[in-house]
Short mmCIF file of C-alpha atoms in Angstrom, two decimals:
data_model
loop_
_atom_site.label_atom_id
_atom_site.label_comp_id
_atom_site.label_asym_id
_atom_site.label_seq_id
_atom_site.Cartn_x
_atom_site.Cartn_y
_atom_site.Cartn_z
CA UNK L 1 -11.30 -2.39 13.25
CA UNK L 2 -12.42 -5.14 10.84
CA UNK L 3 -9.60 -6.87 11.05
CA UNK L 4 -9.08 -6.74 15.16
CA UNK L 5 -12.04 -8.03 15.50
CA UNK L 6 -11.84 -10.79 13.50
CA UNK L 7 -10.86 -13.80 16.29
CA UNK L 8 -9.32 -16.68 14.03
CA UNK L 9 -7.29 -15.53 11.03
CA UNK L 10 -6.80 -17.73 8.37
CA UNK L 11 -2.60 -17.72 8.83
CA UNK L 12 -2.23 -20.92 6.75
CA UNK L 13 1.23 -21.92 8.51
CA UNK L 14 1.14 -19.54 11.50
CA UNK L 15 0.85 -23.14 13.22
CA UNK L 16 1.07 -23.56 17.14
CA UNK L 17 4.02 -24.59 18.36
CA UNK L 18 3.33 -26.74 21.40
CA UNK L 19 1.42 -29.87 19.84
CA UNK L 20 2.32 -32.52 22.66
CA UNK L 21 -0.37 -33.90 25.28
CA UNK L 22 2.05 -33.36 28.46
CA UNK L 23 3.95 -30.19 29.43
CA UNK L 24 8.27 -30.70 28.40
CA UNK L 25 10.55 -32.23 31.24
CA UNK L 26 13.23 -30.04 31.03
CA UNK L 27 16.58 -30.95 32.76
CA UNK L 28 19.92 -29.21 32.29
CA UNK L 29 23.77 -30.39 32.00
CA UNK L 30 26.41 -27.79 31.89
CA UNK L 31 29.32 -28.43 30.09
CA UNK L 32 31.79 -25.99 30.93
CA UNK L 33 34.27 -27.19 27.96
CA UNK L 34 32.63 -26.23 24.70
CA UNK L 35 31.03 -23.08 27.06
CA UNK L 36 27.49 -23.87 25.65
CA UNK L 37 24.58 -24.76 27.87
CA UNK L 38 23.05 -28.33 27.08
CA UNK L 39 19.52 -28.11 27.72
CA UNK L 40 17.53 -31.33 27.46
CA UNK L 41 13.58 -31.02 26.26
CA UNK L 42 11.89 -34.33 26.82
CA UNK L 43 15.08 -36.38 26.72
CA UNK L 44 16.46 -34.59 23.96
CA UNK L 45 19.58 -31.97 23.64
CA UNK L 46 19.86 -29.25 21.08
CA UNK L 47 23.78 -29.51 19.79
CA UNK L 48 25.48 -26.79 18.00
CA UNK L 49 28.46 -26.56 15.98
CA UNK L 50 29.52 -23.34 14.65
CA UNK L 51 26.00 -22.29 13.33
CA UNK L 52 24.71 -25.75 12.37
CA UNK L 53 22.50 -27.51 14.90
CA UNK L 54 21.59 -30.79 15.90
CA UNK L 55 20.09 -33.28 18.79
CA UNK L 56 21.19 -36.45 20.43
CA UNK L 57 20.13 -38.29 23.74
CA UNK L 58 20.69 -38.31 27.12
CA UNK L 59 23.07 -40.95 26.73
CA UNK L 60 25.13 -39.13 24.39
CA UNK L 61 24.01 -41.01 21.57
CA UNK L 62 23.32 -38.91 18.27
CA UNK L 63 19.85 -38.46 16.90
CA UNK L 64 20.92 -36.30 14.31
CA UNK L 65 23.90 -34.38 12.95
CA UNK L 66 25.05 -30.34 13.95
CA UNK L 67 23.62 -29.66 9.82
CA UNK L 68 20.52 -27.56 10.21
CA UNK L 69 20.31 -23.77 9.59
CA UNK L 70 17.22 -23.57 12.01
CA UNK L 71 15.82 -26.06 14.46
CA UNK L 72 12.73 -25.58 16.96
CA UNK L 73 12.89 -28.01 20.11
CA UNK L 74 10.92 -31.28 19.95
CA UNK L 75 6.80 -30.81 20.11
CA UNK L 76 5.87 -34.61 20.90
CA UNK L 77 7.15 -36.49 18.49
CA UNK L 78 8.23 -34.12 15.85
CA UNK L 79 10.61 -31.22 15.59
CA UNK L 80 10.82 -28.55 12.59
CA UNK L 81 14.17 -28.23 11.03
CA UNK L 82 15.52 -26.43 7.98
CA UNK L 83 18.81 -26.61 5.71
CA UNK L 84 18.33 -23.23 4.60
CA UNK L 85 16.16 -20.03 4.51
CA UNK L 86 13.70 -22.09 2.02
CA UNK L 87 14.58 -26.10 2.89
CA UNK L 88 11.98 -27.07 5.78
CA UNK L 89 11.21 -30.61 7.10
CA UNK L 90 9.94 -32.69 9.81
CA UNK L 91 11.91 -35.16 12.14
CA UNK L 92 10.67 -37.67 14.72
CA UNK L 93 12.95 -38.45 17.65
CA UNK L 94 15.07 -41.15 16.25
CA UNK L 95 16.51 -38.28 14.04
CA UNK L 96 14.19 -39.39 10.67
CA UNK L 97 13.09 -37.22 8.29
CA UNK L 98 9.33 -37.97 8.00
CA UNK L 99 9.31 -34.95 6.12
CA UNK L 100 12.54 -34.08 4.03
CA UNK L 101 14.06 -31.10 3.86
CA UNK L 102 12.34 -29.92 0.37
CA UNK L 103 9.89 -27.63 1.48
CA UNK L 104 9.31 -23.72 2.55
CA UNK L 105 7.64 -24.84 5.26
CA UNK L 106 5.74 -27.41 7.18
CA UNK L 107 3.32 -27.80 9.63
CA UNK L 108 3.19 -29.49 13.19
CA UNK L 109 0.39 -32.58 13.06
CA UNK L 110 -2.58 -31.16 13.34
CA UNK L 111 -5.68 -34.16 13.30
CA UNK L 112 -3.04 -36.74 12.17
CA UNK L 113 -2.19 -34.80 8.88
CA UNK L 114 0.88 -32.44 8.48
CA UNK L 115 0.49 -29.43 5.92
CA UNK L 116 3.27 -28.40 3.75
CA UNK L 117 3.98 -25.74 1.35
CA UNK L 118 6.28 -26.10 -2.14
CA UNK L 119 6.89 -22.62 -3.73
CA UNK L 120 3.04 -21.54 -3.26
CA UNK L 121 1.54 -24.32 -3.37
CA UNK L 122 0.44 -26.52 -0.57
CA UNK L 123 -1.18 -30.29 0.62
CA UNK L 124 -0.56 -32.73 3.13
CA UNK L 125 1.33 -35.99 4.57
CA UNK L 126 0.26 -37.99 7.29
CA UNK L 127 2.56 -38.93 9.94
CA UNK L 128 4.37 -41.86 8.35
CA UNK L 129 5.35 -39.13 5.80
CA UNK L 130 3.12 -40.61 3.07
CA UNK L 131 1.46 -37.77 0.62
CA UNK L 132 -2.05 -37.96 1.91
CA UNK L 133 -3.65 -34.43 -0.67
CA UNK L 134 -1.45 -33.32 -3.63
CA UNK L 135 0.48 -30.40 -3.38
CA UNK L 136 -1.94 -28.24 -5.24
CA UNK L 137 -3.90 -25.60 -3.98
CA UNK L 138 -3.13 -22.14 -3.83
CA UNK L 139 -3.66 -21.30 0.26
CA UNK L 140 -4.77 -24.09 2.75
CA UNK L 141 -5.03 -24.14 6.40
CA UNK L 142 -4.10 -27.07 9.02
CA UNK L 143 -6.70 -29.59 9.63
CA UNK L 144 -9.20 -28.31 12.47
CA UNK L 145 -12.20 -30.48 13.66
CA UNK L 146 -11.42 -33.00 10.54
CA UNK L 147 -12.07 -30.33 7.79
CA UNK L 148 -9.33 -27.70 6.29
CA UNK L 149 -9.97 -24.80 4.60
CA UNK L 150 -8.48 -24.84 0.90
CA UNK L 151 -8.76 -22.41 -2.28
CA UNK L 152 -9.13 -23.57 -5.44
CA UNK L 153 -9.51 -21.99 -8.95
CA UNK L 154 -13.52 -21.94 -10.12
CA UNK L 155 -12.28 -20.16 -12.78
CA UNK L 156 -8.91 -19.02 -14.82
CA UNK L 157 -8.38 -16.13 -12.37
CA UNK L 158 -10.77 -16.63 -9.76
CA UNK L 159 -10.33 -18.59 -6.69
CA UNK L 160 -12.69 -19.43 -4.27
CA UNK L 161 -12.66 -21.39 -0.45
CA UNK L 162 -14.32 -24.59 0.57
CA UNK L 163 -13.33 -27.24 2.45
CA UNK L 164 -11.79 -30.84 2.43
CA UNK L 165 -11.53 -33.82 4.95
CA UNK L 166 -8.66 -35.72 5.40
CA UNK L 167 -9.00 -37.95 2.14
CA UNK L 168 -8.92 -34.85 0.28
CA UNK L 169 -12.41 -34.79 -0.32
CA UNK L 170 -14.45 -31.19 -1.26
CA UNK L 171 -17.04 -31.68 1.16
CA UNK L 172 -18.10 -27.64 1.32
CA UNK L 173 -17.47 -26.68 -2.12
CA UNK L 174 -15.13 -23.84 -3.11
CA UNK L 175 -18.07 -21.11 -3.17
CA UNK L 176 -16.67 -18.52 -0.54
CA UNK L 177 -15.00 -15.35 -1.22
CA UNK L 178 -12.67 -16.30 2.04
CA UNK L 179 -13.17 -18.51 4.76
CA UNK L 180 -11.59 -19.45 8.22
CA UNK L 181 -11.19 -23.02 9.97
CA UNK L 182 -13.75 -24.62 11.67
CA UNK L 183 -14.37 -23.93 15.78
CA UNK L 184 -16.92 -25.33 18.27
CA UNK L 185 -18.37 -26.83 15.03
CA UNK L 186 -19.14 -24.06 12.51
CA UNK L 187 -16.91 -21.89 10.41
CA UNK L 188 -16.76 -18.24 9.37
CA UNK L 189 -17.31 -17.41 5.43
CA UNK L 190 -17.15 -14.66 3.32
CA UNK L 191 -19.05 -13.74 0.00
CA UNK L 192 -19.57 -10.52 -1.54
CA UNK L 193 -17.65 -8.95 1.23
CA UNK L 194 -20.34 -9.53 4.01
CA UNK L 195 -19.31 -12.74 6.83
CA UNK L 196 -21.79 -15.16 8.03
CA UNK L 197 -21.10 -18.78 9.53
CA UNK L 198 -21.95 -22.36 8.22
CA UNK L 199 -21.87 -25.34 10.02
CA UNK L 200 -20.14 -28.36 8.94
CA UNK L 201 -22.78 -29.39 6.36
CA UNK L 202 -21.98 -26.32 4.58
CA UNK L 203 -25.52 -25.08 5.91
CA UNK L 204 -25.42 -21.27 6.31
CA UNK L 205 -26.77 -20.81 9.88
CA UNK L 206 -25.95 -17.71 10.72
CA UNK L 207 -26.58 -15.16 7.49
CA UNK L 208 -23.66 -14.07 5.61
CA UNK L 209 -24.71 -10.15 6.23
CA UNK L 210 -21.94 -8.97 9.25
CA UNK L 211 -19.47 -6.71 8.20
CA UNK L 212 -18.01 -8.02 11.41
CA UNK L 213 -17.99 -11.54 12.89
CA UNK L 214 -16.19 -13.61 15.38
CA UNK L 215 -15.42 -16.63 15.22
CA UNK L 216 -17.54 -19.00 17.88
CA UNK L 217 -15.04 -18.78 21.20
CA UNK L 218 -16.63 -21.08 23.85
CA UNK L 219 -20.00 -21.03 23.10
CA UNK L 220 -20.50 -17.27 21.68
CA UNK L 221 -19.39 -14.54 19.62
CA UNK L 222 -20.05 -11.07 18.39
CA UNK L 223 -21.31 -9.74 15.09
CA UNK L 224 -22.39 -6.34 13.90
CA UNK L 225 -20.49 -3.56 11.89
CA UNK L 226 -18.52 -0.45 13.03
CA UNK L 227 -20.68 1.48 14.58
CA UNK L 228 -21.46 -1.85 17.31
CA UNK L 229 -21.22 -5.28 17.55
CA UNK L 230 -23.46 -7.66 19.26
CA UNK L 231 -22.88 -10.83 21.45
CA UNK L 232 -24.61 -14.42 20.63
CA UNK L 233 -24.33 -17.55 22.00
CA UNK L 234 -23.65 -20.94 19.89
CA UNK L 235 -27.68 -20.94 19.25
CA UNK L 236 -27.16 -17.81 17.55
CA UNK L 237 -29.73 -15.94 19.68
CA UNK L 238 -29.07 -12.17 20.36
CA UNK L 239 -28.05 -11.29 24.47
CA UNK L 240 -26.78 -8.21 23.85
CA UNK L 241 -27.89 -4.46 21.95
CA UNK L 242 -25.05 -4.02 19.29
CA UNK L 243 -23.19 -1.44 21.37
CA UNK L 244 -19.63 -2.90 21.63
CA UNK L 245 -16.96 -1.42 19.64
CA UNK L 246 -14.12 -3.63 20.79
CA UNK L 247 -13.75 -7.18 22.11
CA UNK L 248 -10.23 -8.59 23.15
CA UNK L 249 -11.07 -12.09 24.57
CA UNK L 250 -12.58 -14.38 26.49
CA UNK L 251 -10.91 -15.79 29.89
CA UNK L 252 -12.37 -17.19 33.13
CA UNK L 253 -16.40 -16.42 32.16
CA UNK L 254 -15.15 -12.79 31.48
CA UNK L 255 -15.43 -11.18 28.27
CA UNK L 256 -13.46 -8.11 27.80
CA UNK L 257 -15.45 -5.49 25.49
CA UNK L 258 -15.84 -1.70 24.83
CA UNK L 259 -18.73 0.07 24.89
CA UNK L 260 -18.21 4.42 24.25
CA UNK L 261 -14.44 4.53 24.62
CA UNK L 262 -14.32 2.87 28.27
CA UNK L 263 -13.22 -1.18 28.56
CA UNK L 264 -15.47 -3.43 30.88
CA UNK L 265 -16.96 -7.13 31.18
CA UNK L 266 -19.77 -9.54 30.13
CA UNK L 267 -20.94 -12.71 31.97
CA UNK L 268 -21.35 -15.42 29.17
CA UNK L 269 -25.19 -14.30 29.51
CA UNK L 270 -24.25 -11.17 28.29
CA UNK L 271 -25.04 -8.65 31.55
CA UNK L 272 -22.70 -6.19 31.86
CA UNK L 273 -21.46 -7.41 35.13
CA UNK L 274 -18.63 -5.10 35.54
CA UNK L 275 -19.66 -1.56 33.55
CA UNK L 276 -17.66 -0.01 31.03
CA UNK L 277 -15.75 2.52 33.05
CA UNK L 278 -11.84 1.87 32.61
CA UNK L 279 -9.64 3.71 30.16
CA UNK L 280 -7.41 0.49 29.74
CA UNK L 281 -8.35 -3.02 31.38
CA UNK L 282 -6.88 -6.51 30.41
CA UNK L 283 -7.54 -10.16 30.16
CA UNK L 284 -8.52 -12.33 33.81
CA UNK L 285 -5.70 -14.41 35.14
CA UNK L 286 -5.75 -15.97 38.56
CA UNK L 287 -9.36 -14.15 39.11
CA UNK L 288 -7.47 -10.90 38.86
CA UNK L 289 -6.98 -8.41 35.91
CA UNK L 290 -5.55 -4.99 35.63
CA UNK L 291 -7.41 -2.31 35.12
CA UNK L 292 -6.45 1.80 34.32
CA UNK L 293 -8.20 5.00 34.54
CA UNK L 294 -6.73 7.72 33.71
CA UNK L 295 -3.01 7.18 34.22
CA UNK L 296 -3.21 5.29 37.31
CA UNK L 297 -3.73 1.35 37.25
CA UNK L 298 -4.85 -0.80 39.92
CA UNK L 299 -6.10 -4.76 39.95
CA UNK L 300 -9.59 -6.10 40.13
CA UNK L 301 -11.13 -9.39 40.55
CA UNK L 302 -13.78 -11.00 39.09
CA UNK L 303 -16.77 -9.30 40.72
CA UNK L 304 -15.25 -6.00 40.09
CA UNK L 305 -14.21 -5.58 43.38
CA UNK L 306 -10.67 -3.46 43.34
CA UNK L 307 -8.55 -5.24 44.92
CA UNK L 308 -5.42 -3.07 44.56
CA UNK L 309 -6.56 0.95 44.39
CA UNK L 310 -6.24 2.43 41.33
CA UNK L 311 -3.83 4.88 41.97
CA UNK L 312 -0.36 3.29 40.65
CA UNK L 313 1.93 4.19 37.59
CA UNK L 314 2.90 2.50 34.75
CA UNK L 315 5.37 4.66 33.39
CA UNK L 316 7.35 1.87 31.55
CA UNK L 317 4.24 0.44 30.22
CA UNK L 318 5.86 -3.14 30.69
CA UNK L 319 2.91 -5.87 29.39
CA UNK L 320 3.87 -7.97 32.36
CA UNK L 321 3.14 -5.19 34.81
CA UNK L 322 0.24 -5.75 37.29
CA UNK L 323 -0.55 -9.49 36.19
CA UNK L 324 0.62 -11.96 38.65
CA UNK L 325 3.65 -14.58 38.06
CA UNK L 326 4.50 -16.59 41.01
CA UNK L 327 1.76 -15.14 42.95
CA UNK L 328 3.19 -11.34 42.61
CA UNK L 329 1.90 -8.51 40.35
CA UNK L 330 5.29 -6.16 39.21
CA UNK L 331 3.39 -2.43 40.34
CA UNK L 332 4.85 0.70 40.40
CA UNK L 333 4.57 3.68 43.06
CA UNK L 334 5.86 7.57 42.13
CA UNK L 335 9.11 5.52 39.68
CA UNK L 336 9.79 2.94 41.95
CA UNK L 337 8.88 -0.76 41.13
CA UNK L 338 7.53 -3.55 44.29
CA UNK L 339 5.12 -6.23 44.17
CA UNK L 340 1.90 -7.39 45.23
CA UNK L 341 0.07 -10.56 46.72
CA UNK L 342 -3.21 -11.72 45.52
CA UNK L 343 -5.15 -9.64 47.58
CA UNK L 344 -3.35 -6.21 46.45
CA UNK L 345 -0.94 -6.20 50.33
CA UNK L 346 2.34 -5.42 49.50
CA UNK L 347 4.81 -8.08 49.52
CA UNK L 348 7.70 -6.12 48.19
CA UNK L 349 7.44 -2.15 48.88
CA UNK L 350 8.42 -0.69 46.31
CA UNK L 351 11.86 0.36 46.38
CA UNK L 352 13.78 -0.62 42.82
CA UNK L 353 14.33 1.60 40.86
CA UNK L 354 13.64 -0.27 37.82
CA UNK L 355 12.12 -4.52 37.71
CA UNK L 356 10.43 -6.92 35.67
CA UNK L 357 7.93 -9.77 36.74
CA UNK L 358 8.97 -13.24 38.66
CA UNK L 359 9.28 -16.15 36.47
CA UNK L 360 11.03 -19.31 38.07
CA UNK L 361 10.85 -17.71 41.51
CA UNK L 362 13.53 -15.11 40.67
CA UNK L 363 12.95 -11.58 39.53
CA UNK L 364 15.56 -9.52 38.16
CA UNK L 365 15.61 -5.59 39.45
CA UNK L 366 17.16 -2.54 39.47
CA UNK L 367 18.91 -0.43 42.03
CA UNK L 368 22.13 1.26 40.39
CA UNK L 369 23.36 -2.16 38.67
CA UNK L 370 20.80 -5.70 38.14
CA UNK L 371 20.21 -8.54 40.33
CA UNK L 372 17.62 -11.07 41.31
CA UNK L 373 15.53 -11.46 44.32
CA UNK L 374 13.10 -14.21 45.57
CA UNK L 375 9.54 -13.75 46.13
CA UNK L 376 10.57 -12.49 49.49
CA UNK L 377 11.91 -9.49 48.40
CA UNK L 378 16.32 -11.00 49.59
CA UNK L 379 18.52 -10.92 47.22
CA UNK L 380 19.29 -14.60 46.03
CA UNK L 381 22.26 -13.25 43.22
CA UNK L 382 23.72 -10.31 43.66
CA UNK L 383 22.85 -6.84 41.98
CA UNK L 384 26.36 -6.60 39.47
CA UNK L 385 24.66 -7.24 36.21
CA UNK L 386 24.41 -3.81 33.72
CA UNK L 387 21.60 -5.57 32.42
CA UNK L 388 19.21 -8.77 33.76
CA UNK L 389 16.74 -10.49 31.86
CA UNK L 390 13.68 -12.64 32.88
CA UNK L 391 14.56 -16.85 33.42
CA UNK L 392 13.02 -18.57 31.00
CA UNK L 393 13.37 -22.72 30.76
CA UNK L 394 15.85 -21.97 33.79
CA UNK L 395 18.11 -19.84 32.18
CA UNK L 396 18.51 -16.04 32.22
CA UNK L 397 20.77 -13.63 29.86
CA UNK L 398 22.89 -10.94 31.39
CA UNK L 399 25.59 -8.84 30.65
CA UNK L 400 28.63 -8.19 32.83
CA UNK L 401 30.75 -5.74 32.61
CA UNK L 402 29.98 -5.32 28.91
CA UNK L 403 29.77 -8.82 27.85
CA UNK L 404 26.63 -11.37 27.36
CA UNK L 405 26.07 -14.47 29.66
CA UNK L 406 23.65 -16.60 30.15
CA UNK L 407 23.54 -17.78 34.02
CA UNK L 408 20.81 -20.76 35.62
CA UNK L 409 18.86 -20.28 38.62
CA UNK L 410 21.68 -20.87 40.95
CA UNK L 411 23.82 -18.29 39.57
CA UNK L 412 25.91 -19.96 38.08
CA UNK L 413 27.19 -18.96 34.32
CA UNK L 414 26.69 -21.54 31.58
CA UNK L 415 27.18 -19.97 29.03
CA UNK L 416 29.94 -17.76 27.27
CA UNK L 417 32.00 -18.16 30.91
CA UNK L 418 35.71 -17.55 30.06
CA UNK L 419 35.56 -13.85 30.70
CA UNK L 420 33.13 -14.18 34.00
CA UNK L 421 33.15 -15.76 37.42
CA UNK L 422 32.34 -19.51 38.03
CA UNK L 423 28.97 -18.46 40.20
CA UNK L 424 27.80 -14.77 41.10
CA UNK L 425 26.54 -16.16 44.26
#
C-alpha cells in the first residue's frame, strides 16, 4: 500500500525520455534494397548494420557510425547510446560524444545538468560535457526545480539524504533517512520511518509523522496511514476526513480515490463530486473515463453523467479498452469488439471478433484472419494478417503467413519484404 501510494519515487536514472520543447517531425523513406525501414526523427535516421546502430542526415551525410549496441532516438539535442551492456554516453546531433561511452548510464539534461553513474557511484556534467559535481555519492537523482537529491555518508556505514544545487553545493544537509525530488516547491523526507515535507529552505512544513504521503501533484496531496488517507492542498490545510484507501492520479480537476472498496472522484476542493460506487474506474481523458461495476463497464464524463451504459464486457481486459484514440473507445458487446463516439452512439457495431484501439486512424481487428479499418468502420487493408499490431510512429508489425513484417499506413511492407507482397492494398 505504502509504496502505491507513494507518487514520485526516487528512481535515480528512471529518467524521462522525451526532454525536447516541440513534439518529433517524423518523416519516412523506404528503402526497399537493404529491406530496413529508414525512419527519420527530427531530421535524423537510425542506421543499422548487422546489430550495430548508427544515425546520419537527411542528406545522407553520416552523423555517426553503425557501432552502438543500443541507441534511443534523438530527445532535442541529445541521444543515449551505449557500446555495450555497461558503456553508456551522450551524443548531440553532429554525432559528438558530449558524454563518452564510459559510463553505466546517463541521464537526459535535466535543468542544464546531465547525471551519470560509474560503477555505483554518481555526479554530473553540464551540457558542454564538462564535470560540473564529482562522481561521488552513493544514489543521486536528476536535477528538479534547481536542487537534486543526493546521499552521502554521515558516518562509516550510515548514509543519509540532503540536497545540492547545481554548483554542488549541500544546501539541505544530508539529515534524512530517504528523500524524493523537489515538486511544486517542497520535497518529501523521511526520518525514523515516518514522511513529512520541507520546503526548499529545508524548513519542515508539513510534520514528518505520515506513514503515508504524496508528493504535492498540482496544488495537493494526500497523507494519512493504512487505515485512510487524507487530501490537502499546497497550504497544507485538511479538505478531506482521512477515509481514502487508494489514490491513482490526478487528470482534468478529477482525482481518482477509494473510499470502502468502491473507486470514485474529488473536485480539487475535495467534495466527493462523483461518489465512490464503481468496482473499477480509471483516469479522465477527453472528459471521459471508464468506469466498471460488477463485470460490466461503461464510460462517464466529468459530472458523472454515464455516457455509455454500464452494461459492456471486458473479457480481454485490454488497458486501451473504453478510452478514446481518434475519437473512438474499443468496447465490447456479448465477445464481439465495435467502437464508440464521444457521446457513447455507436460508430462501429460491434461485429469483430477480436480488435484493439485506433492509433494513426487505422485499427487493426479480427474476423477469422487481421486487418485494419478506418474510423468508419471500411476496411482500408485487407483482413490476411494471422496477427496485426497497433501503428505506432506510422508503422505497424504483422505476420503473414508465418513470417514478421512491418507495413506503413498505406499498406505497404517496409520491412523484411522478400517473402511478402509489394502493398496488401
Amino acid at each position: 500500500m505504502k509504496k502505491a501510494l507513494i507518487l514520485i519515487i526516487l528512481s535515480f536514472l528512471a529518467l524521462p525520455l522525451c526532454a525536447q520543447n516541440e513534439p518529433d517531425k517524423v518523416e519516412y523513406v523506404d528503402d526497399e534494397a537493404c529491406g530496413c525501414e529508414l525512419v527519420f526523427i527530427n531530421g535524423i535516421q537510425t542506421t543499422q548494420d548487422g546489430d550495430r546502430y548508427g544515425f546520419k542526415r537527411e542528406d545522407g551525410s553520416i552523423i555517426t557510425p553503425n557501432k552502438y549496441m543500443f541507441v534511443d532516438h534523438f530527445h532535442g539535442n541529445y541521444c543515449k547510446v551505449y557500446l555495450n551492456y555497461d558503456s553508456c554516453g551522450l551524443i548531440n546531433r553532429d554525432g559528438v560524444e558530449v558524454i563518452p561511452c564510459l559510463y553505466k548510464n546517463v541521464s537526459y539534461p535535466l535543468d542544464s545538468l546531465i547525471l551519470v553513474q560509474k560503477d555505483s557511484l554518481f555526479g554530473y556534467f553540464d551540457t558542454l560535457g564538462n564535470m560540473r559535481i564529482p562522481i561521488k555519492y552513493p544514489a543521486a537523482s536528476s536535477f528538479n526545480e534547481g536542487l537534486a537529491v543526493v546521499a552521502d555518508y554521515v558516518d562509516t556505514n550510515i548514509v543519509a539524504y540532503g540536497f545540492i544545487d547545481h554548483f554542488g553545493n549541500m544546501v539541505i544537509k544530508p539529515s534524512y533517512q530517504y528523500a524524493f525530488p523537489f515538486n511544486e516547491g517542497f520535497a518529501v523526507v523521511k526520518a525514523y520511518n515516518r514522511y513529512g515535507m520541507i520546503d526548499r529552505s529545508g524548513r519542515e512544513v508539513f510534520p514528518i509523522k505520515w506513514e503515508i504521503l504524496t508528493s504535492m501533484f498540482e496544488g495537493h496531496l494526500f497523507a494519512g496511514d493504512d487505515n485512510g488517507l487524507a487530501l490537502y492542498n499546497n497550504k497544507f490545510e485538511q479538505l478531506t476526513q482521512p477515509v481514502y484507501t487508494q489514490l491513482d492520479g490526478k487528470t482534468e480537476d478529477r482525482i481518482l480515490v477509494m473510499r470502502d472498496g468502491k473507486y470514485g472522484y474529488l473536485d480539487p476542493q475535495g467534495n466527493e463530486v462523483i461518489p465512490c460506487q464503481y468496482d473499477r474506474a480509471g483516469l479522465f481523458k477527453d472528459s471521459r473515463a471508464y468506469v466498471s461495476i460488477g463485470n460490466k463497464w461503461g464510460i462517464i464524463d466529468r459530472t458523472g453523467r454515464v455516457v455509455l451504459p454500464i452494461e459492456y464486457d471486458n473479457s480481454g481486459y485490454r488497458a486501451e479498452a473504453y478510452i478514446y484514440h481518434d475519437g473512438l473507445a474499443l468496447v465490447e458487446k456479448d465477445h464481439f469488439y465495435g467502437y464508440v463516439d464521444i457521446e457513447g452512439r455507436p460508430v462501429i457495431y460491434p461485429c469483430f471478433k477480436n480488435a484493439y484501439q485506433f492509433s494513426e486512424g487505422l485499427a487493426p481487428v479480427y474476423i477469422g484472419s487481421w486487418g485494419y479499418i478506418d474510423t468508419k468502420g471500411d476496411f482500408y487493408i485487407p483482413p490476411v494478417f494471422d496477427i496485426a499490431s497497433p501503428f505506432s510512429w506510422g508503422r505497424a508489425e504483422v505476420i503473414y503467413k508465418g513470417e514478421t513484417h512491418k507495413i506503413n499506413t498505406e499498406g505497404r511492407c517496409v520491412k523484411n519484404c522478400k517473402n511478402a507482397p509489394k502493398s496488401w492494398r
